[in-house]
């Protein structure tokens, strides 16, 4: 069993925000994330997602970003925001 952590995904499926302005390595970054995830994360593993996974400013805007993360297999734990 392994524990992985990934943050700062900056997904933006609802309102596309081009990430390649930060460099060519950001082109299609969501596909690169998925490819790497599927290659590395096994059935016994857990992935921690501490935050900054979406550019969305509301839960409604983040819906498609959540759907993308939900489509990735295995157990995921999201950080809770302190109030």
PDB file of N, CA and C in Angstrom:
ATOM      1  N   UNK A   1       0.841  -1.179   0.000  1.00  0.00           N
ATOM      2  CA  UNK A   1       0.000   0.000   0.000  1.00  0.00           C
ATOM      3  C   UNK A   1       0.886   1.242   0.000  1.00  0.00           C
ATOM      4  N   UNK A   2       0.524   2.206  -0.824  1.00  0.00           N
ATOM      5  CA  UNK A   2       1.231   3.483  -0.880  1.00  0.00           C
ATOM      6  C   UNK A   2       0.247   4.613  -0.649  1.00  0.00           C
ATOM      7  N   UNK A   3       0.771   5.716  -0.167  1.00  0.00           N
ATOM      8  CA  UNK A   3      -0.021   6.936  -0.017  1.00  0.00           C
ATOM      9  C   UNK A   3       0.625   7.989  -0.904  1.00  0.00           C
ATOM     10  N   UNK A   4      -0.179   8.532  -1.796  1.00  0.00           N
ATOM     11  CA  UNK A   4       0.270   9.590  -2.693  1.00  0.00           C
ATOM     12  C   UNK A   4      -0.391  10.901  -2.293  1.00  0.00           C
ATOM     13  N   UNK A   5       0.221  11.980  -2.674  1.00  0.00           N
ATOM     14  CA  UNK A   5      -0.366  13.299  -2.454  1.00  0.00           C
ATOM     15  C   UNK A   5      -0.193  14.114  -3.725  1.00  0.00           C
ATOM     16  N   UNK A   6      -1.266  14.794  -4.117  1.00  0.00           N
ATOM     17  CA  UNK A   6      -1.199  15.657  -5.287  1.00  0.00           C
ATOM     18  C   UNK A   6      -2.036  16.895  -5.008  1.00  0.00           C
ATOM     19  N   UNK A   7      -1.474  18.042  -5.307  1.00  0.00           N
ATOM     20  CA  UNK A   7      -2.159  19.313  -5.056  1.00  0.00           C
ATOM     21  C   UNK A   7      -1.906  20.264  -6.220  1.00  0.00           C
ATOM     22  N   UNK A   8      -2.560  21.395  -6.168  1.00  0.00           N
ATOM     23  CA  UNK A   8      -2.383  22.441  -7.180  1.00  0.00           C
ATOM     24  C   UNK A   8      -2.667  21.934  -8.589  1.00  0.00           C
ATOM     25  N   UNK A   9      -3.735  21.158  -8.724  1.00  0.00           N
ATOM     26  CA  UNK A   9      -4.114  20.639 -10.037  1.00  0.00           C
ATOM     27  C   UNK A   9      -4.671  21.730 -10.946  1.00  0.00           C
ATOM     28  N   UNK A  10      -5.291  22.724 -10.360  1.00  0.00           N
ATOM     29  CA  UNK A  10      -5.838  23.868 -11.103  1.00  0.00           C
ATOM     30  C   UNK A  10      -6.717  23.430 -12.276  1.00  0.00           C
ATOM     31  N   UNK A  11      -7.663  22.555 -11.976  1.00  0.00           N
ATOM     32  CA  UNK A  11      -8.605  22.103 -12.994  1.00  0.00           C
ATOM     33  C   UNK A  11      -9.593  23.220 -13.309  1.00  0.00           C
ATOM     34  N   UNK A  12     -10.098  23.203 -14.525  1.00  0.00           N
ATOM     35  CA  UNK A  12     -11.056  24.233 -14.923  1.00  0.00           C
ATOM     36  C   UNK A  12     -11.892  23.727 -16.091  1.00  0.00           C
ATOM     37  N   UNK A  13     -12.722  22.737 -15.830  1.00  0.00           N
ATOM     38  CA  UNK A  13     -13.534  22.170 -16.891  1.00  0.00           C
ATOM     39  C   UNK A  13     -14.779  23.006 -17.185  1.00  0.00           C
ATOM     40  N   UNK A  14     -15.334  23.683 -16.195  1.00  0.00           N
ATOM     41  CA  UNK A  14     -16.545  24.477 -16.392  1.00  0.00           C
ATOM     42  C   UNK A  14     -16.249  25.753 -17.174  1.00  0.00           C
ATOM     43  N   UNK A  15     -15.246  26.473 -16.746  1.00  0.00           N
ATOM     44  CA  UNK A  15     -14.818  27.696 -17.422  1.00  0.00           C
ATOM     45  C   UNK A  15     -13.355  27.514 -17.784  1.00  0.00           C
ATOM     46  N   UNK A  16     -13.101  27.029 -18.996  1.00  0.00           N
ATOM     47  CA  UNK A  16     -11.723  26.720 -19.378  1.00  0.00           C
ATOM     48  C   UNK A  16     -10.756  27.876 -19.153  1.00  0.00           C
ATOM     49  N   UNK A  17      -9.669  27.548 -18.525  1.00  0.00           N
ATOM     50  CA  UNK A  17      -8.595  28.501 -18.274  1.00  0.00           C
ATOM     51  C   UNK A  17      -7.324  27.880 -18.825  1.00  0.00           C
ATOM     52  N   UNK A  18      -6.764  28.478 -19.867  1.00  0.00           N
ATOM     53  CA  UNK A  18      -5.570  27.870 -20.470  1.00  0.00           C
ATOM     54  C   UNK A  18      -4.389  27.886 -19.508  1.00  0.00           C
ATOM     55  N   UNK A  19      -3.847  26.714 -19.266  1.00  0.00           N
ATOM     56  CA  UNK A  19      -2.713  26.599 -18.347  1.00  0.00           C
ATOM     57  C   UNK A  19      -1.381  26.674 -19.073  1.00  0.00           C
ATOM     58  N   UNK A  20      -1.397  26.548 -20.403  1.00  0.00           N
ATOM     59  CA  UNK A  20      -0.138  26.583 -21.137  1.00  0.00           C
ATOM     60  C   UNK A  20       0.524  27.959 -21.123  1.00  0.00           C
ATOM     61  N   UNK A  21      -0.171  28.960 -20.568  1.00  0.00           N
ATOM     62  CA  UNK A  21       0.472  30.265 -20.410  1.00  0.00           C
ATOM     63  C   UNK A  21       1.609  30.181 -19.395  1.00  0.00           C
ATOM     64  N   UNK A  22       1.619  29.120 -18.592  1.00  0.00           N
ATOM     65  CA  UNK A  22       2.665  28.899 -17.607  1.00  0.00           C
ATOM     66  C   UNK A  22       3.813  28.039 -18.165  1.00  0.00           C
ATOM     67  N   UNK A  23       3.700  27.647 -19.415  1.00  0.00           N
ATOM     68  CA  UNK A  23       4.738  26.843 -20.056  1.00  0.00           C
ATOM     69  C   UNK A  23       4.128  25.666 -20.794  1.00  0.00           C
ATOM     70  N   UNK A  24       4.873  25.155 -21.756  1.00  0.00           N
ATOM     71  CA  UNK A  24       4.390  24.051 -22.577  1.00  0.00           C
ATOM     72  C   UNK A  24       4.082  22.791 -21.778  1.00  0.00           C
ATOM     73  N   UNK A  25       4.770  22.614 -20.656  1.00  0.00           N
ATOM     74  CA  UNK A  25       4.528  21.407 -19.852  1.00  0.00           C
ATOM     75  C   UNK A  25       3.123  21.388 -19.254  1.00  0.00           C
ATOM     76  N   UNK A  26       2.405  22.517 -19.289  1.00  0.00           N
ATOM     77  CA  UNK A  26       1.037  22.589 -18.778  1.00  0.00           C
ATOM     78  C   UNK A  26      -0.009  22.279 -19.849  1.00  0.00           C
ATOM     79  N   UNK A  27       0.397  22.133 -21.097  1.00  0.00           N
ATOM     80  CA  UNK A  27      -0.551  21.814 -22.161  1.00  0.00           C
ATOM     81  C   UNK A  27      -1.179  20.455 -21.887  1.00  0.00           C
ATOM     82  N   UNK A  28      -2.514  20.408 -21.884  1.00  0.00           N
ATOM     83  CA  UNK A  28      -3.268  19.170 -21.609  1.00  0.00           C
ATOM     84  C   UNK A  28      -2.871  18.532 -20.279  1.00  0.00           C
ATOM     85  N   UNK A  29      -2.638  19.352 -19.274  1.00  0.00           N
ATOM     86  CA  UNK A  29      -2.161  18.811 -17.999  1.00  0.00           C
ATOM     87  C   UNK A  29      -3.144  17.843 -17.351  1.00  0.00           C
ATOM     88  N   UNK A  30      -4.443  18.027 -17.596  1.00  0.00           N
ATOM     89  CA  UNK A  30      -5.416  17.101 -17.012  1.00  0.00           C
ATOM     90  C   UNK A  30      -5.248  15.698 -17.583  1.00  0.00           C
ATOM     91  N   UNK A  31      -4.857  15.588 -18.849  1.00  0.00           N
ATOM     92  CA  UNK A  31      -4.600  14.270 -19.441  1.00  0.00           C
ATOM     93  C   UNK A  31      -3.324  13.656 -18.876  1.00  0.00           C
ATOM     94  N   UNK A  32      -2.331  14.479 -18.616  1.00  0.00           N
ATOM     95  CA  UNK A  32      -1.076  14.001 -18.031  1.00  0.00           C
ATOM     96  C   UNK A  32      -1.305  13.509 -16.605  1.00  0.00           C
ATOM     97  N   UNK A  33      -2.144  14.227 -15.856  1.00  0.00           N
ATOM     98  CA  UNK A  33      -2.476  13.814 -14.488  1.00  0.00           C
ATOM     99  C   UNK A  33      -3.141  12.439 -14.519  1.00  0.00           C
ATOM    100  N   UNK A  34      -4.136  12.282 -15.379  1.00  0.00           N
ATOM    101  CA  UNK A  34      -4.870  11.019 -15.461  1.00  0.00           C
ATOM    102  C   UNK A  34      -3.955   9.870 -15.882  1.00  0.00           C
ATOM    103  N   UNK A  35      -3.125  10.090 -16.886  1.00  0.00           N
ATOM    104  CA  UNK A  35      -2.208   9.050 -17.366  1.00  0.00           C
ATOM    105  C   UNK A  35      -1.271   8.604 -16.244  1.00  0.00           C
ATOM    106  N   UNK A  36      -0.675   9.544 -15.549  1.00  0.00           N
ATOM    107  CA  UNK A  36       0.243   9.221 -14.465  1.00  0.00           C
ATOM    108  C   UNK A  36      -0.481   8.496 -13.336  1.00  0.00           C
ATOM    109  N   UNK A  37      -1.674   8.983 -12.990  1.00  0.00           N
ATOM    110  CA  UNK A  37      -2.493   8.369 -11.935  1.00  0.00           C
ATOM    111  C   UNK A  37      -2.752   6.901 -12.268  1.00  0.00           C
ATOM    112  N   UNK A  38      -3.217   6.643 -13.484  1.00  0.00           N
ATOM    113  CA  UNK A  38      -3.566   5.275 -13.879  1.00  0.00           C
ATOM    114  C   UNK A  38      -2.346   4.359 -13.924  1.00  0.00           C
ATOM    115  N   UNK A  39      -1.183   4.920 -14.217  1.00  0.00           N
ATOM    116  CA  UNK A  39       0.046   4.123 -14.266  1.00  0.00           C
ATOM    117  C   UNK A  39       0.586   3.787 -12.878  1.00  0.00           C
ATOM    118  N   UNK A  40       0.334   4.657 -11.889  1.00  0.00           N
ATOM    119  CA  UNK A  40       1.001   4.522 -10.594  1.00  0.00           C
ATOM    120  C   UNK A  40       0.123   4.047  -9.452  1.00  0.00           C
ATOM    121  N   UNK A  41      -1.104   4.512  -9.381  1.00  0.00           N
ATOM    122  CA  UNK A  41      -1.951   4.260  -8.214  1.00  0.00           C
ATOM    123  C   UNK A  41      -2.627   2.896  -8.344  1.00  0.00           C
ATOM    124  N   UNK A  42      -2.378   2.029  -7.367  1.00  0.00           N
ATOM    125  CA  UNK A  42      -2.947   0.680  -7.394  1.00  0.00           C
ATOM    126  C   UNK A  42      -4.190   0.594  -6.505  1.00  0.00           C
ATOM    127  N   UNK A  43      -4.823  -0.553  -6.524  1.00  0.00           N
ATOM    128  CA  UNK A  43      -6.069  -0.763  -5.777  1.00  0.00           C
ATOM    129  C   UNK A  43      -5.895  -0.599  -4.276  1.00  0.00           C
ATOM    130  N   UNK A  44      -4.703  -0.813  -3.752  1.00  0.00           N
ATOM    131  CA  UNK A  44      -4.469  -0.708  -2.305  1.00  0.00           C
ATOM    132  C   UNK A  44      -4.061   0.704  -1.879  1.00  0.00           C
ATOM    133  N   UNK A  45      -3.871   1.600  -2.813  1.00  0.00           N
ATOM    134  CA  UNK A  45      -3.324   2.922  -2.513  1.00  0.00           C
ATOM    135  C   UNK A  45      -4.395   3.949  -2.178  1.00  0.00           C
ATOM    136  N   UNK A  46      -3.945   5.014  -1.526  1.00  0.00           N
ATOM    137  CA  UNK A  46      -4.788   6.164  -1.212  1.00  0.00           C
ATOM    138  C   UNK A  46      -4.097   7.411  -1.744  1.00  0.00           C
ATOM    139  N   UNK A  47      -4.900   8.331  -2.268  1.00  0.00           N
ATOM    140  CA  UNK A  47      -4.359   9.590  -2.777  1.00  0.00           C
ATOM    141  C   UNK A  47      -4.917  10.733  -1.932  1.00  0.00           C
ATOM    142  N   UNK A  48      -4.021  11.522  -1.372  1.00  0.00           N
ATOM    143  CA  UNK A  48      -4.393  12.703  -0.603  1.00  0.00           C
ATOM    144  C   UNK A  48      -4.439  13.900  -1.548  1.00  0.00           C
ATOM    145  N   UNK A  49      -5.508  14.669  -1.462  1.00  0.00           N
ATOM    146  CA  UNK A  49      -5.656  15.862  -2.285  1.00  0.00           C
ATOM    147  C   UNK A  49      -5.862  17.035  -1.324  1.00  0.00           C
ATOM    148  N   UNK A  50      -4.748  17.694  -0.929  1.00  0.00           N
ATOM    149  CA  UNK A  50      -4.838  18.721   0.102  1.00  0.00           C
ATOM    150  C   UNK A  50      -5.464  20.034  -0.346  1.00  0.00           C
ATOM    151  N   UNK A  51      -5.545  20.285  -1.628  1.00  0.00           N
ATOM    152  CA  UNK A  51      -6.239  21.498  -2.029  1.00  0.00           C
ATOM    153  C   UNK A  51      -5.768  22.091  -3.335  1.00  0.00           C
ATOM    154  N   UNK A  52      -6.408  23.197  -3.662  1.00  0.00           N
ATOM    155  CA  UNK A  52      -6.122  23.966  -4.863  1.00  0.00           C
ATOM    156  C   UNK A  52      -6.261  23.114  -6.118  1.00  0.00           C
ATOM    157  N   UNK A  53      -7.305  22.287  -6.134  1.00  0.00           N
ATOM    158  CA  UNK A  53      -7.488  21.399  -7.278  1.00  0.00           C
ATOM    159  C   UNK A  53      -8.302  22.052  -8.382  1.00  0.00           C
ATOM    160  N   UNK A  54      -8.940  23.191  -8.109  1.00  0.00           N
ATOM    161  CA  UNK A  54      -9.829  23.807  -9.091  1.00  0.00           C
ATOM    162  C   UNK A  54      -9.674  25.327  -9.078  1.00  0.00           C
ATOM    163  N   UNK A  55      -9.907  25.924 -10.247  1.00  0.00           N
ATOM    164  CA  UNK A  55      -9.958  27.386 -10.354  1.00  0.00           C
ATOM    165  C   UNK A  55     -11.360  27.901  -9.999  1.00  0.00           C
ATOM    166  N   UNK A  56     -12.320  27.031  -9.818  1.00  0.00           N
ATOM    167  CA  UNK A  56     -13.714  27.425  -9.591  1.00  0.00           C
ATOM    168  C   UNK A  56     -13.851  28.295  -8.341  1.00  0.00           C
ATOM    169  N   UNK A  57     -14.808  29.189  -8.412  1.00  0.00           N
ATOM    170  CA  UNK A  57     -15.091  30.086  -7.300  1.00  0.00           C
ATOM    171  C   UNK A  57     -16.366  29.684  -6.554  1.00  0.00           C
ATOM    172  N   UNK A  58     -17.057  28.661  -7.042  1.00  0.00           N
ATOM    173  CA  UNK A  58     -18.262  28.180  -6.360  1.00  0.00           C
ATOM    174  C   UNK A  58     -18.350  26.668  -6.545  1.00  0.00           C
ATOM    175  N   UNK A  59     -19.147  26.049  -5.703  1.00  0.00           N
ATOM    176  CA  UNK A  59     -19.339  24.605  -5.796  1.00  0.00           C
ATOM    177  C   UNK A  59     -19.920  24.221  -7.149  1.00  0.00           C
ATOM    178  N   UNK A  60     -20.853  25.011  -7.643  1.00  0.00           N
ATOM    179  CA  UNK A  60     -21.464  24.743  -8.940  1.00  0.00           C
ATOM    180  C   UNK A  60     -20.417  24.766 -10.053  1.00  0.00           C
ATOM    181  N   UNK A  61     -19.531  25.744 -10.027  1.00  0.00           N
ATOM    182  CA  UNK A  61     -18.480  25.836 -11.039  1.00  0.00           C
ATOM    183  C   UNK A  61     -17.482  24.682 -10.929  1.00  0.00           C
ATOM    184  N   UNK A  62     -17.335  24.115  -9.751  1.00  0.00           N
ATOM    185  CA  UNK A  62     -16.373  23.030  -9.533  1.00  0.00           C
ATOM    186  C   UNK A  62     -16.948  21.654  -9.857  1.00  0.00           C
ATOM    187  N   UNK A  63     -18.215  21.569 -10.204  1.00  0.00           N
ATOM    188  CA  UNK A  63     -18.877  20.280 -10.422  1.00  0.00           C
ATOM    189  C   UNK A  63     -18.113  19.388 -11.391  1.00  0.00           C
ATOM    190  N   UNK A  64     -17.747  19.913 -12.552  1.00  0.00           N
ATOM    191  CA  UNK A  64     -17.052  19.087 -13.545  1.00  0.00           C
ATOM    192  C   UNK A  64     -15.652  18.706 -13.075  1.00  0.00           C
ATOM    193  N   UNK A  65     -15.033  19.564 -12.287  1.00  0.00           N
ATOM    194  CA  UNK A  65     -13.718  19.228 -11.733  1.00  0.00           C
ATOM    195  C   UNK A  65     -13.840  18.066 -10.749  1.00  0.00           C
ATOM    196  N   UNK A  66     -14.900  18.099  -9.915  1.00  0.00           N
ATOM    197  CA  UNK A  66     -15.165  16.978  -9.005  1.00  0.00           C
ATOM    198  C   UNK A  66     -15.461  15.695  -9.790  1.00  0.00           C
ATOM    199  N   UNK A  67     -16.208  15.817 -10.872  1.00  0.00           N
ATOM    200  CA  UNK A  67     -16.531  14.643 -11.683  1.00  0.00           C
ATOM    201  C   UNK A  67     -15.254  14.022 -12.267  1.00  0.00           C
ATOM    202  N   UNK A  68     -14.337  14.868 -12.718  1.00  0.00           N
ATOM    203  CA  UNK A  68     -13.062  14.377 -13.235  1.00  0.00           C
ATOM    204  C   UNK A  68     -12.312  13.609 -12.149  1.00  0.00           C
ATOM    205  N   UNK A  69     -12.197  14.206 -10.966  1.00  0.00           N
ATOM    206  CA  UNK A  69     -11.490  13.532  -9.868  1.00  0.00           C
ATOM    207  C   UNK A  69     -12.199  12.249  -9.467  1.00  0.00           C
ATOM    208  N   UNK A  70     -13.511  12.266  -9.477  1.00  0.00           N
ATOM    209  CA  UNK A  70     -14.279  11.069  -9.136  1.00  0.00           C
ATOM    210  C   UNK A  70     -14.057   9.955 -10.157  1.00  0.00           C
ATOM    211  N   UNK A  71     -13.785  10.321 -11.403  1.00  0.00           N
ATOM    212  CA  UNK A  71     -13.569   9.319 -12.446  1.00  0.00           C
ATOM    213  C   UNK A  71     -12.228   8.598 -12.283  1.00  0.00           C
ATOM    214  N   UNK A  72     -11.320   9.191 -11.540  1.00  0.00           N
ATOM    215  CA  UNK A  72     -10.029   8.549 -11.300  1.00  0.00           C
ATOM    216  C   UNK A  72     -10.216   7.479 -10.235  1.00  0.00           C
ATOM    217  N   UNK A  73      -9.751   6.261 -10.501  1.00  0.00           N
ATOM    218  CA  UNK A  73      -9.998   5.168  -9.563  1.00  0.00           C
ATOM    219  C   UNK A  73      -9.196   5.291  -8.275  1.00  0.00           C
ATOM    220  N   UNK A  74      -9.616   4.568  -7.292  1.00  0.00           N
ATOM    221  CA  UNK A  74      -8.961   4.398  -6.000  1.00  0.00           C
ATOM    222  C   UNK A  74      -9.506   5.370  -4.970  1.00  0.00           C
ATOM    223  N   UNK A  75      -9.059   5.135  -3.748  1.00  0.00           N
ATOM    224  CA  UNK A  75      -9.517   5.930  -2.607  1.00  0.00           C
ATOM    225  C   UNK A  75      -8.831   7.302  -2.615  1.00  0.00           C
ATOM    226  N   UNK A  76      -9.637   8.345  -2.372  1.00  0.00           N
ATOM    227  CA  UNK A  76      -9.133   9.712  -2.327  1.00  0.00           C
ATOM    228  C   UNK A  76      -9.576  10.377  -1.030  1.00  0.00           C
ATOM    229  N   UNK A  77      -8.704  11.162  -0.441  1.00  0.00           N
ATOM    230  CA  UNK A  77      -9.027  11.956   0.745  1.00  0.00           C
ATOM    231  C   UNK A  77      -8.740  13.418   0.432  1.00  0.00           C
ATOM    232  N   UNK A  78      -9.749  14.246   0.659  1.00  0.00           N
ATOM    233  CA  UNK A  78      -9.603  15.684   0.451  1.00  0.00           C
ATOM    234  C   UNK A  78      -9.392  16.376   1.789  1.00  0.00           C
ATOM    235  N   UNK A  79      -8.574  17.406   1.772  1.00  0.00           N
ATOM    236  CA  UNK A  79      -8.362  18.186   2.987  1.00  0.00           C
ATOM    237  C   UNK A  79      -9.605  18.992   3.303  1.00  0.00           C
ATOM    238  N   UNK A  80      -9.906  19.133   4.573  1.00  0.00           N
ATOM    239  CA  UNK A  80     -11.034  19.955   4.999  1.00  0.00           C
ATOM    240  C   UNK A  80     -10.535  21.355   5.288  1.00  0.00           C
ATOM    241  N   UNK A  81     -11.306  22.303   4.892  1.00  0.00           N
ATOM    242  CA  UNK A  81     -10.957  23.695   5.138  1.00  0.00           C
ATOM    243  C   UNK A  81     -11.331  24.072   6.560  1.00  0.00           C
ATOM    244  N   UNK A  82     -10.407  24.677   7.267  1.00  0.00           N
ATOM    245  CA  UNK A  82     -10.713  25.119   8.632  1.00  0.00           C
ATOM    246  C   UNK A  82     -11.523  26.397   8.557  1.00  0.00           C
ATOM    247  N   UNK A  83     -12.493  26.506   9.446  1.00  0.00           N
ATOM    248  CA  UNK A  83     -13.317  27.720   9.440  1.00  0.00           C
ATOM    249  C   UNK A  83     -12.845  28.708  10.465  1.00  0.00           C
TER     250      UNK A  83
END
